[in-house]
CSV table of C-alpha atoms (C1' of nucleotides) in Angstrom, one decimal:
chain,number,residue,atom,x,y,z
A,1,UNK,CA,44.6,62.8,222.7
A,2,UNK,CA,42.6,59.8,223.4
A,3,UNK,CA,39.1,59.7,221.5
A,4,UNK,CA,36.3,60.1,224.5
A,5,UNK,CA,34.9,56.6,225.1
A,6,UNK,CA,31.0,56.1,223.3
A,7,UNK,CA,28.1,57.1,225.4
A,8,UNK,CA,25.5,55.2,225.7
A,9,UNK,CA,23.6,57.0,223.4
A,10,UNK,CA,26.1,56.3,220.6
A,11,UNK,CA,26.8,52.7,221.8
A,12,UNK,CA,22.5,52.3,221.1
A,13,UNK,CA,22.6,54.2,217.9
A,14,UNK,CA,25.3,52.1,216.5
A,15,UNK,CA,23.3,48.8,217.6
A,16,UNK,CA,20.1,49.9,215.9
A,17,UNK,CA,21.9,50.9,212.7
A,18,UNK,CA,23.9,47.5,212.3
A,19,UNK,CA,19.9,45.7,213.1
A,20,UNK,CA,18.8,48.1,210.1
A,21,UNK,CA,21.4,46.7,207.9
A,22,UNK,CA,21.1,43.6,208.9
A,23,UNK,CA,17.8,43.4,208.1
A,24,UNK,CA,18.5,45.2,204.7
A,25,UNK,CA,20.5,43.1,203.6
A,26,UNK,CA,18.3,39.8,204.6
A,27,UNK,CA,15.9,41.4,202.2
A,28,UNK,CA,17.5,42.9,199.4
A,29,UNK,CA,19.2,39.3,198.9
A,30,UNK,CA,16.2,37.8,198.8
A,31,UNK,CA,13.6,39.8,197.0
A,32,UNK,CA,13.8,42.5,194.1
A,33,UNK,CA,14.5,45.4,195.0
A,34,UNK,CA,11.0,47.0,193.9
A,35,UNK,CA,9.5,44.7,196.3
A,36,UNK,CA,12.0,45.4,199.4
A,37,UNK,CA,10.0,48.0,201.4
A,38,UNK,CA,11.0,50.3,204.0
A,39,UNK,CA,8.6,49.3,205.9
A,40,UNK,CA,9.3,46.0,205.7
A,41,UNK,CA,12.8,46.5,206.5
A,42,UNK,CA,11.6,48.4,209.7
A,43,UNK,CA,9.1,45.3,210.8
A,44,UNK,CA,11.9,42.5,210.5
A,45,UNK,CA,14.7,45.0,212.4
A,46,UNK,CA,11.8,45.6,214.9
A,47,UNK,CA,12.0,49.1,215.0
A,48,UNK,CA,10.0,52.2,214.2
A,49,UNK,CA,9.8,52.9,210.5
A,50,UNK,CA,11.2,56.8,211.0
A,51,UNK,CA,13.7,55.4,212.5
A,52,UNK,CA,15.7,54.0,209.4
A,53,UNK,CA,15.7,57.8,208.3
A,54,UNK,CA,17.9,58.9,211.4
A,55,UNK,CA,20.3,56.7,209.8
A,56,UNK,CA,20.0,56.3,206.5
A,57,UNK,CA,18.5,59.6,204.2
A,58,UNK,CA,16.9,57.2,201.4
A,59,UNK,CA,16.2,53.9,200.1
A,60,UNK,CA,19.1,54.1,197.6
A,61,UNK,CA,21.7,54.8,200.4
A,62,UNK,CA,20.1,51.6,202.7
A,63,UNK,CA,20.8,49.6,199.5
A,64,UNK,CA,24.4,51.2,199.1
A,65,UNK,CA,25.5,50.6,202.7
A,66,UNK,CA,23.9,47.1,202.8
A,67,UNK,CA,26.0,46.6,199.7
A,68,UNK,CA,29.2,47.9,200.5
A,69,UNK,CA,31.2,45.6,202.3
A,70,UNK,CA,30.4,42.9,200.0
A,71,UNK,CA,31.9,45.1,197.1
A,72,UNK,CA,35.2,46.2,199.3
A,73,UNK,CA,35.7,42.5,200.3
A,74,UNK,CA,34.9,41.8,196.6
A,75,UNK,CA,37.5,44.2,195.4
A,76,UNK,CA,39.8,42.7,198.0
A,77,UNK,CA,39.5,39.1,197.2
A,78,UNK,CA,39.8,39.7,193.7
A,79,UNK,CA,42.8,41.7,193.9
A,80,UNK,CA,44.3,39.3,196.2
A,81,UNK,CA,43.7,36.5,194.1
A,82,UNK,CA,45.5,38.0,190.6
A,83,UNK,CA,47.8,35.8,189.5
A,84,UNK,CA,51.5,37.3,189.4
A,85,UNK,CA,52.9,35.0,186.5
A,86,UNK,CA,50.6,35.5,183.8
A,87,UNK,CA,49.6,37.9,181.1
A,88,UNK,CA,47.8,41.2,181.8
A,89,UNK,CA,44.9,40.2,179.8
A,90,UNK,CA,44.5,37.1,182.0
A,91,UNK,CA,44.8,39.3,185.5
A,92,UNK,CA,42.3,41.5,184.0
A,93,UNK,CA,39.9,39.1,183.0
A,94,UNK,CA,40.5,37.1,186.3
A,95,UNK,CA,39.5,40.1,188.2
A,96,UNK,CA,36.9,41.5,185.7
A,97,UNK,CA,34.9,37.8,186.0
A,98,UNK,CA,35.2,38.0,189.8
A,99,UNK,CA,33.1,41.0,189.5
A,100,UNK,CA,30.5,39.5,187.2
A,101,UNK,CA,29.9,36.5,188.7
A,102,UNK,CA,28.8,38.7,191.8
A,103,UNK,CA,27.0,40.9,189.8
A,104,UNK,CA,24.8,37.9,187.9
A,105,UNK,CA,24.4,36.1,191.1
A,106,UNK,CA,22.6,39.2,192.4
A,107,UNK,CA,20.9,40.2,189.7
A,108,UNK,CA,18.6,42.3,191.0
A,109,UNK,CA,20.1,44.1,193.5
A,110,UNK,CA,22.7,44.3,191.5
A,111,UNK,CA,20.8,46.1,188.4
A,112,UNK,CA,19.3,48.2,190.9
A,113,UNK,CA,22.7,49.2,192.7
A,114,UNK,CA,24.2,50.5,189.2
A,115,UNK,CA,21.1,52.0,187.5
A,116,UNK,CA,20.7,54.8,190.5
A,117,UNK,CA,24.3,55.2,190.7
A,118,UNK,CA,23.9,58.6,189.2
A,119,UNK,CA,20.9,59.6,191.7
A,120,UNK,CA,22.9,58.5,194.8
A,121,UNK,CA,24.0,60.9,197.8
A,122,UNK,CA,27.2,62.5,197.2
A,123,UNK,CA,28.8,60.8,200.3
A,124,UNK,CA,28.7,57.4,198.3
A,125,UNK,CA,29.3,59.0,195.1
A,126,UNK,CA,32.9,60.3,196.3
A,127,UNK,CA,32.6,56.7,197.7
A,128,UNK,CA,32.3,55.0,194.5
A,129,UNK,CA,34.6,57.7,192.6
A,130,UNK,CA,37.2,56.5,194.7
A,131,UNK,CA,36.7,53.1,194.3
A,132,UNK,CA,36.8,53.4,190.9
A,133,UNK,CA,39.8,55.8,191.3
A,134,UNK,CA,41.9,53.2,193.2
A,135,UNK,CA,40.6,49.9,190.7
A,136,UNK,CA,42.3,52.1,188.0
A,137,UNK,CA,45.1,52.8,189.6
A,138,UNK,CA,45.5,49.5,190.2
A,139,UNK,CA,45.1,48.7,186.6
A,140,UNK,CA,47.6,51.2,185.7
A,141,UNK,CA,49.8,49.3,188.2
A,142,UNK,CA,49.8,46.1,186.5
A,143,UNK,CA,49.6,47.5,183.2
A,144,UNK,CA,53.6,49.2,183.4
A,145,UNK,CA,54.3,45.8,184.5
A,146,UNK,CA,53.1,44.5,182.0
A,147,UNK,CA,54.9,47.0,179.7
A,148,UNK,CA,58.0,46.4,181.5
A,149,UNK,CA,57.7,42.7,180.7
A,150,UNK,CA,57.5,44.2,176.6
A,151,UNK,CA,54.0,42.5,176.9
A,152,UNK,CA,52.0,45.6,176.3
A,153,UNK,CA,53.3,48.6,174.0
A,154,UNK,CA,55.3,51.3,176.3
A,155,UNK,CA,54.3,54.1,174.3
A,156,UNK,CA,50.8,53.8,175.7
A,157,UNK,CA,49.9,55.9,178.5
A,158,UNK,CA,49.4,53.1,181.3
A,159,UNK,CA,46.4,55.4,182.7
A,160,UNK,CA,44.8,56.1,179.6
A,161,UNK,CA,45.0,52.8,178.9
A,162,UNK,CA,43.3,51.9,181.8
A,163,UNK,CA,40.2,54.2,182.1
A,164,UNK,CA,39.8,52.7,178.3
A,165,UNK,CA,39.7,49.2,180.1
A,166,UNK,CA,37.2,49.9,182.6
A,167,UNK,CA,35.0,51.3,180.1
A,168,UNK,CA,35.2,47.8,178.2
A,169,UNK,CA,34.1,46.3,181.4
A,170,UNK,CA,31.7,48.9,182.3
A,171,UNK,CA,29.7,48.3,178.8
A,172,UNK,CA,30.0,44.4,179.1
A,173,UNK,CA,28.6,44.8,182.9
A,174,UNK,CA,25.8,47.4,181.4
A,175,UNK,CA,24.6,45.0,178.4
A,176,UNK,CA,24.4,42.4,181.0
A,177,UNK,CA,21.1,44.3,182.4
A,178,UNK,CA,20.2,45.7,178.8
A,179,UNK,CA,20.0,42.6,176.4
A,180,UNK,CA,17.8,39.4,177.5
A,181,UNK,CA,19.3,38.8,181.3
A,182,UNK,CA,23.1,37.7,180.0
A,183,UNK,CA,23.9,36.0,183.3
A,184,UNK,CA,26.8,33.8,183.0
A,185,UNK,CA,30.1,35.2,184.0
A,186,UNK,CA,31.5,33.1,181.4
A,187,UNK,CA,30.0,34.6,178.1
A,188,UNK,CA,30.6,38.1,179.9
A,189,UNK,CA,34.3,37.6,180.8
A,190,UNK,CA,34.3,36.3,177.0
A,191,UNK,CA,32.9,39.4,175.4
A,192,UNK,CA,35.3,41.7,177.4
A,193,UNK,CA,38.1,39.4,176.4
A,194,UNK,CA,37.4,40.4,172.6
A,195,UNK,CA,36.8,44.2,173.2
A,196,UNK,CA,40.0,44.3,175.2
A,197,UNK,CA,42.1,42.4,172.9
A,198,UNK,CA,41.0,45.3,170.5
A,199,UNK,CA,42.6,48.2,172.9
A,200,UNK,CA,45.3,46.1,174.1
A,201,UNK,CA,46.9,45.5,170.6
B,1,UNK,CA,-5.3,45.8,151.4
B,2,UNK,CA,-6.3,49.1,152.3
B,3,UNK,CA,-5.8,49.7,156.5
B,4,UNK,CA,-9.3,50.4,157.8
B,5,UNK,CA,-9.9,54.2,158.4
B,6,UNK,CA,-9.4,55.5,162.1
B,7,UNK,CA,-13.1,55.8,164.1
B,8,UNK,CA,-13.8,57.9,166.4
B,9,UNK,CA,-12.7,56.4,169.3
B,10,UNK,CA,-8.6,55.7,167.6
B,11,UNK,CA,-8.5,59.3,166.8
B,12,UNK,CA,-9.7,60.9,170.2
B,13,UNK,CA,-7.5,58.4,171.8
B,14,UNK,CA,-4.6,59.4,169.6
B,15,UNK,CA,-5.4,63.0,170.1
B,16,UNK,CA,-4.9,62.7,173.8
B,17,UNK,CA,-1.9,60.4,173.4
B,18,UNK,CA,-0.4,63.6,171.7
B,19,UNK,CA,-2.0,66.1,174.6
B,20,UNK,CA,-0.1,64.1,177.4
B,21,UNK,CA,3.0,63.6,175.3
B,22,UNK,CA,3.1,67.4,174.9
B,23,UNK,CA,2.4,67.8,178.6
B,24,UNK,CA,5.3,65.5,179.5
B,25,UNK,CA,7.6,67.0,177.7
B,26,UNK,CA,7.0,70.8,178.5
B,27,UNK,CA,7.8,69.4,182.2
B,28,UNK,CA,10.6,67.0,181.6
B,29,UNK,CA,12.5,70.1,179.9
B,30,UNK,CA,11.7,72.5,182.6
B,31,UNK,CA,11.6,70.8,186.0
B,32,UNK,CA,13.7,67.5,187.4
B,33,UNK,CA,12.3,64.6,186.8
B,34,UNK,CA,11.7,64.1,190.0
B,35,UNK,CA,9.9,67.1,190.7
B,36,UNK,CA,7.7,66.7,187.6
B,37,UNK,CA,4.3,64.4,189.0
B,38,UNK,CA,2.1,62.2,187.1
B,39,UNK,CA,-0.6,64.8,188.6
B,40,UNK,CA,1.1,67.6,187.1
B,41,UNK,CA,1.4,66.3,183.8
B,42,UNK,CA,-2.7,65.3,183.7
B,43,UNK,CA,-3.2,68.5,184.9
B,44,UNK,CA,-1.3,70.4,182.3
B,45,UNK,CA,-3.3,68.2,179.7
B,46,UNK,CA,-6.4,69.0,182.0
B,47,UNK,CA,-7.1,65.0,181.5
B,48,UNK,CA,-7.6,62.7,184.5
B,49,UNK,CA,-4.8,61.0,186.1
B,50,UNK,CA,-6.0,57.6,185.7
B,51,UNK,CA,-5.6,58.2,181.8
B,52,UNK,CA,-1.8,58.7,181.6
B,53,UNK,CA,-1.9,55.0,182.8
B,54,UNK,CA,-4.3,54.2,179.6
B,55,UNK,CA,-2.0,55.3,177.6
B,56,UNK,CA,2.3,54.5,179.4
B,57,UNK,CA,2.8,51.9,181.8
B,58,UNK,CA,4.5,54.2,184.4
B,59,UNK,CA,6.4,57.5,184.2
B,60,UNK,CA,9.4,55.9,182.5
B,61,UNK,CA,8.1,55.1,179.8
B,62,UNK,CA,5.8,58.4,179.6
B,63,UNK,CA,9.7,60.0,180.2
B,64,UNK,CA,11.4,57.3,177.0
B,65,UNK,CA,8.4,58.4,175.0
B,66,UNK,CA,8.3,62.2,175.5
B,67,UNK,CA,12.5,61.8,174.8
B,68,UNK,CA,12.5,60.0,171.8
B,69,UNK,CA,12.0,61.5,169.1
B,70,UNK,CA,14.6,64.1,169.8
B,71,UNK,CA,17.1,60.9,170.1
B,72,UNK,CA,16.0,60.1,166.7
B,73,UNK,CA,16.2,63.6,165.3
B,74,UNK,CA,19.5,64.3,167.1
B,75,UNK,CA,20.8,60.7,166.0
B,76,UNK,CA,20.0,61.1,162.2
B,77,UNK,CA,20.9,64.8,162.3
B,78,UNK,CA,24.4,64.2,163.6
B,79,UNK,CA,25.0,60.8,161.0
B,80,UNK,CA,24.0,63.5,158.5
B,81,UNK,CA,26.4,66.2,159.2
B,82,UNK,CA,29.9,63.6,159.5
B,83,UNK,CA,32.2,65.1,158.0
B,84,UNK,CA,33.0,62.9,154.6
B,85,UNK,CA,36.8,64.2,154.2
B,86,UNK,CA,38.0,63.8,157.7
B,87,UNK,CA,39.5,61.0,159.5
B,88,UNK,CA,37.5,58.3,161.4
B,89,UNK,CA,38.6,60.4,164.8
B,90,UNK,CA,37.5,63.1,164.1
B,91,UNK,CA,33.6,61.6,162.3
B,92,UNK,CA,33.5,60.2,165.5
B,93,UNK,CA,34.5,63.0,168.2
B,94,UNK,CA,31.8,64.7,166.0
B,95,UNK,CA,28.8,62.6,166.8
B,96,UNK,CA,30.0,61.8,170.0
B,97,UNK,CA,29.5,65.4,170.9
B,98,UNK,CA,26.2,65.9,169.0
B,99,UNK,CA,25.1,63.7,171.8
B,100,UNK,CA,27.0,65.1,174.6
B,101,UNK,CA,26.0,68.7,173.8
B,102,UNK,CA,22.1,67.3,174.2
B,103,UNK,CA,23.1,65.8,177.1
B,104,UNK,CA,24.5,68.3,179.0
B,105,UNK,CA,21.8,70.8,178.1
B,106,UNK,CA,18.9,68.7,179.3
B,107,UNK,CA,21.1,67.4,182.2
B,108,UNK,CA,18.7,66.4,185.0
B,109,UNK,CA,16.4,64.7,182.0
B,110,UNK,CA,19.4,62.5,180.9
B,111,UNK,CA,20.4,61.8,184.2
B,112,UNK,CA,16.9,60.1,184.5
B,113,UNK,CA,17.1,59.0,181.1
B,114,UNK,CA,20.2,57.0,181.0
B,115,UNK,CA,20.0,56.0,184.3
B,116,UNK,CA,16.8,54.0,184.7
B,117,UNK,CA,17.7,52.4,181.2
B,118,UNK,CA,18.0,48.7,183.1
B,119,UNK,CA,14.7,49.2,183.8
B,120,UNK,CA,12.9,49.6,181.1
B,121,UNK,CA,10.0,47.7,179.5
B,122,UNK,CA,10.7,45.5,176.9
B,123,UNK,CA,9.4,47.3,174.4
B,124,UNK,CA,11.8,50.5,174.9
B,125,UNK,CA,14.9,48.0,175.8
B,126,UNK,CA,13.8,46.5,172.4
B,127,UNK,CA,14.1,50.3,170.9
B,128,UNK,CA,17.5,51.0,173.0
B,129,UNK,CA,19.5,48.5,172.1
B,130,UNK,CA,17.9,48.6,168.1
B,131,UNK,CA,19.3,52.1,168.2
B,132,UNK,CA,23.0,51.3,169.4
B,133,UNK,CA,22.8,48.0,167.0
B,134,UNK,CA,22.6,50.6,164.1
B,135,UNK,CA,24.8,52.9,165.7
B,136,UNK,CA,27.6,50.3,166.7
B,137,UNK,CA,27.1,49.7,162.5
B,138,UNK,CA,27.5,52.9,161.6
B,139,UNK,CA,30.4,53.2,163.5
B,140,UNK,CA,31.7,49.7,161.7
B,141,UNK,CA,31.3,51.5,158.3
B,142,UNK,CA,33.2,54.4,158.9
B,143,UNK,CA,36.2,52.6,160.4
B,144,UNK,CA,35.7,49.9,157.6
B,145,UNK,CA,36.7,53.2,155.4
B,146,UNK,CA,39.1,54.5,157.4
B,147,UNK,CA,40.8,50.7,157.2
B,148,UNK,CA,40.5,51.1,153.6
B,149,UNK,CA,42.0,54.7,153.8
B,150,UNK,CA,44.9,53.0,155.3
B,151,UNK,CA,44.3,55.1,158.2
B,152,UNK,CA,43.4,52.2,160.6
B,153,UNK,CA,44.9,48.7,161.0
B,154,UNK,CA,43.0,46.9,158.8
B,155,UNK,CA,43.8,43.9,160.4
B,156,UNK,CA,41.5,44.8,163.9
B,157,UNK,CA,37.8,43.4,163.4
B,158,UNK,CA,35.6,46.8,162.8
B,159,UNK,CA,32.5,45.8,164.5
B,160,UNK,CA,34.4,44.8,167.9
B,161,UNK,CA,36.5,47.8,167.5
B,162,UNK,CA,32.9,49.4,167.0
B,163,UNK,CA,32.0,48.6,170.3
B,164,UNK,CA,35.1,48.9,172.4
B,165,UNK,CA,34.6,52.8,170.7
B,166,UNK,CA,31.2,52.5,172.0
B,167,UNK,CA,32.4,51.4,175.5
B,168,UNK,CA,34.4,54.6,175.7
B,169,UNK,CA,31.8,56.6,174.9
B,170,UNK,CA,29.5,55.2,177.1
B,171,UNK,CA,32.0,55.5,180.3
B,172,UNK,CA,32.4,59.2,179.4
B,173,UNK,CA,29.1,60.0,179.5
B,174,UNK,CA,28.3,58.4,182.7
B,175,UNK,CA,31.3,60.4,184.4
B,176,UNK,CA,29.0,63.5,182.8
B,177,UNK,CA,27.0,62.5,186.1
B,178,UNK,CA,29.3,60.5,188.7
B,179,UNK,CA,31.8,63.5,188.6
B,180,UNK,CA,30.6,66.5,190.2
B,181,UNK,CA,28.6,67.7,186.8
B,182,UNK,CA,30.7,67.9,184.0
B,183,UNK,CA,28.8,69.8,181.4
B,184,UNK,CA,30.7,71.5,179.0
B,185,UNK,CA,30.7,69.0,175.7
B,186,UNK,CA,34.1,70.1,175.0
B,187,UNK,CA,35.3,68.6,178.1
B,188,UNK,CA,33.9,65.4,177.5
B,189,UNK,CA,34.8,65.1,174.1
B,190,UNK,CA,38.6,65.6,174.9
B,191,UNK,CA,38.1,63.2,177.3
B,192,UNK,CA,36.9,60.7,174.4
B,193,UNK,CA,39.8,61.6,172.4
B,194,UNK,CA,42.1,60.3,174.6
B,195,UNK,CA,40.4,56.9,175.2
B,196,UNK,CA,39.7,56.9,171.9
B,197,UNK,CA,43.6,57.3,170.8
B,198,UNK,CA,44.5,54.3,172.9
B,199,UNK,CA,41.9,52.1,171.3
B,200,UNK,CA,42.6,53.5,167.6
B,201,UNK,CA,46.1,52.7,167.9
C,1,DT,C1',-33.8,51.6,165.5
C,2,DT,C1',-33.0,49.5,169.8
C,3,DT,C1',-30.1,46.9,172.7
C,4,DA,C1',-25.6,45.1,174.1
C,5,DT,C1',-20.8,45.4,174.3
C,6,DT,C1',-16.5,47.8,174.5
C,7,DC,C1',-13.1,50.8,176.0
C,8,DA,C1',-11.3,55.7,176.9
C,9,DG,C1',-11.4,58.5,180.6
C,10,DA,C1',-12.1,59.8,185.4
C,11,DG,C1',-11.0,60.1,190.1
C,12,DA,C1',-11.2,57.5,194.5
C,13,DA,C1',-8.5,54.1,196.7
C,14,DC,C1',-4.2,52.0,197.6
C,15,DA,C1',0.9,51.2,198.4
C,16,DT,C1',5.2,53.0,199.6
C,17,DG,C1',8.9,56.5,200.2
C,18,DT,C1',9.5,60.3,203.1
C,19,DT,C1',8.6,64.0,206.4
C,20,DC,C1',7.3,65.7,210.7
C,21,DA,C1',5.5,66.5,215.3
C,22,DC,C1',5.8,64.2,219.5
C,23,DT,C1',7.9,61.3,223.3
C,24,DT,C1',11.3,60.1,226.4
C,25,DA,C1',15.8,58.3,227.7
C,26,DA,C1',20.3,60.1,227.9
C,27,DT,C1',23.2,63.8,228.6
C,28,DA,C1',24.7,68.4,230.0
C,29,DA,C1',24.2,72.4,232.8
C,30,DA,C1',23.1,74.7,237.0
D,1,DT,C1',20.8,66.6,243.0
D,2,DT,C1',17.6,69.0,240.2
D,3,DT,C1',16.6,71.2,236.0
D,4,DA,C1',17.3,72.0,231.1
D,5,DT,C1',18.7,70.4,226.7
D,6,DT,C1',19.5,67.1,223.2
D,7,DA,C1',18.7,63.5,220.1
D,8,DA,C1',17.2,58.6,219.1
D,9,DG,C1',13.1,56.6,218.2
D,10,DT,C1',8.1,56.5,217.0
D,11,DG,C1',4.2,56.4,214.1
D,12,DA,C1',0.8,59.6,212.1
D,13,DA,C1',0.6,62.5,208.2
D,14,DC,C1',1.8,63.6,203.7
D,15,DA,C1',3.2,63.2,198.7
D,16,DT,C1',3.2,60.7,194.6
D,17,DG,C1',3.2,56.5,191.6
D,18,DT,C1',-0.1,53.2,190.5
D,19,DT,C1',-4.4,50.4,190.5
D,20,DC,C1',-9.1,49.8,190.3
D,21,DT,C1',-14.0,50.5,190.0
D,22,DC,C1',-17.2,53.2,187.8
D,23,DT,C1',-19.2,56.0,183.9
D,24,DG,C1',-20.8,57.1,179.6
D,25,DA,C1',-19.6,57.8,174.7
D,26,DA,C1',-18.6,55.0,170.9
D,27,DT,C1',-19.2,50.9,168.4
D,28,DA,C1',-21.2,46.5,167.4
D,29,DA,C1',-24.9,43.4,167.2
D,30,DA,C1',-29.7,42.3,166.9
DNA sequence: TTTATTCAGAGAACATGTTCACTTAATAAA
DNA sequence: TTTATTAAGTGAACATGTTCTCTGAATAAA
């Protein structure tokens, strides 16, 4: 059964959502998000300022979808980019640093995307549950590699081992916004290198 | 040289430092933090609204402030009840769930808590990361003596090992509130037995 | 003691996120 | 084709965090 072709209606809705965004994200990539106002999103996508609550229900969520793609592509890339013929400690770090060099060259938006992670909607909460589901899968993955290779010990639960990985990044990424603006991807990637050193052996 | 004694004014001020304070937290434990005003609060304290701002920068740090002392009263109470003849896991799963168990019973306060923590003022970041300093030492001196117990490889560093412990703790407690409200203390701290396993090994 | 200064407190004013009543173009029904 | 319904868009109204101007009690200075 062939999906019935968009009315106009939808077609217009769709148009004025992607000028909302676009908008968004001019702003939030430019300005803190404190000082990014609704109302300011509204004036640059030329439309009524109710209007960016037929589309989106809060401020949070705007930031979240203006956000999004760059963290799938992100995610993506990084993935992509792991490199097949070296340790799992390097392909973790490789990946781990992708992520904070995004994260410190945003900083703002950035600090303000994680800190309301736990007020957002529960559409981008399964959203981000399953991102984070399918990064530690993908961990897993490259961990019983690793294991097969005799670089890791086999006796260790590969998914375990991973959620205890992404907890080491998640606490490098957190001190990042809670101790004096730590924002070279360098010293991060470094710090996480000696906390996972610690789990790995 | 004696500190000069309080006047007038130092002592009314303080009084109704204490009167908002009191206030604050009589609605931070009942209501959600979102649903408890700045209005409210005055009004409770029958003071004018203006004056919480004489007194806490914003309702952050009037939330921080009203929270904690029972951080520090839950923090020293659980460091005093570790059990001495027990193994590190164990003294740890312990006062990993002290905090869980507050946690969990003030949910919609810690949600607010932990998550606005990038935001902070200096002053309570200053506090915050004070707190885990000594609590990432603790930590360090109890695995120190489990290294010396034999019971952990004394050749692994104890303050990083300190902190990857930390890092699993931390990542537990935030799925406390990215995963559908998980709020039975047990739960989590099974949870942070099995991170905790991989990294101790 | 009188006068001048300071600052804690008050509440009006302001800024911004959000809601809501209204409008009208688009769509469905008759 | 006409009429009825729907929903995208609008901006006024509202709620709440915060700022700001003013007041007068407290303190300092003369």
């Amino acid at each position: 059964m062939e999906q019935p072709k968009a009315n106009r209606r939808e077609v217009q809705k769709a148009e004025t959502r992607i000028l909302i965004l676009e908008s968004a994200r001019k702003l939030f990539k430019t300005q803190d998000y404190d000082t990014v106002t609704i109302r300011g999103v509204a004036a640059l996508a030329r439309i009524g300022l109710g209007t960016i609550y037929k589309h989106f229900p809060n401020k949070l969520s705007l930031l979240a979808a203006a956000f999004s793609d760059d963290l799938k592509k992100l995610y993506q890339d990084a993935m992509a980019t792991v490199p097949d013929n070296q340790s799992f400690q390097t392909q973790f770090i490789h990946i781990s640093k992708r992520f904070f060099t995004f994260y410190t060259t945003h900083y703002s938006l950035s600090r303000a995307y994680l800190s309301h992670m736990f007020f957002y909607e529960q559409e981008w909460l399964d959203e981000i549950n399953d991102f984070d589901d399918s990064y530690a899968q993908k961990m897993a993955e490259l961990i019983l590699a690793a294991q097969d290779r005799g670089e890791i010990n086999p006796e260790k639960d590969c998914h375990i081992l991973a959620l205890a990985l992404m907890s080491n990044y998640f606490f490098v990424l957190a001190n990042c916004f809670l101790r004096g603006k730590m924002t070279d991807p360098d010293k991060l990637a470094a710090l996480l290198e000696t906390l996972v050193e610690q789990t790995l052996l």
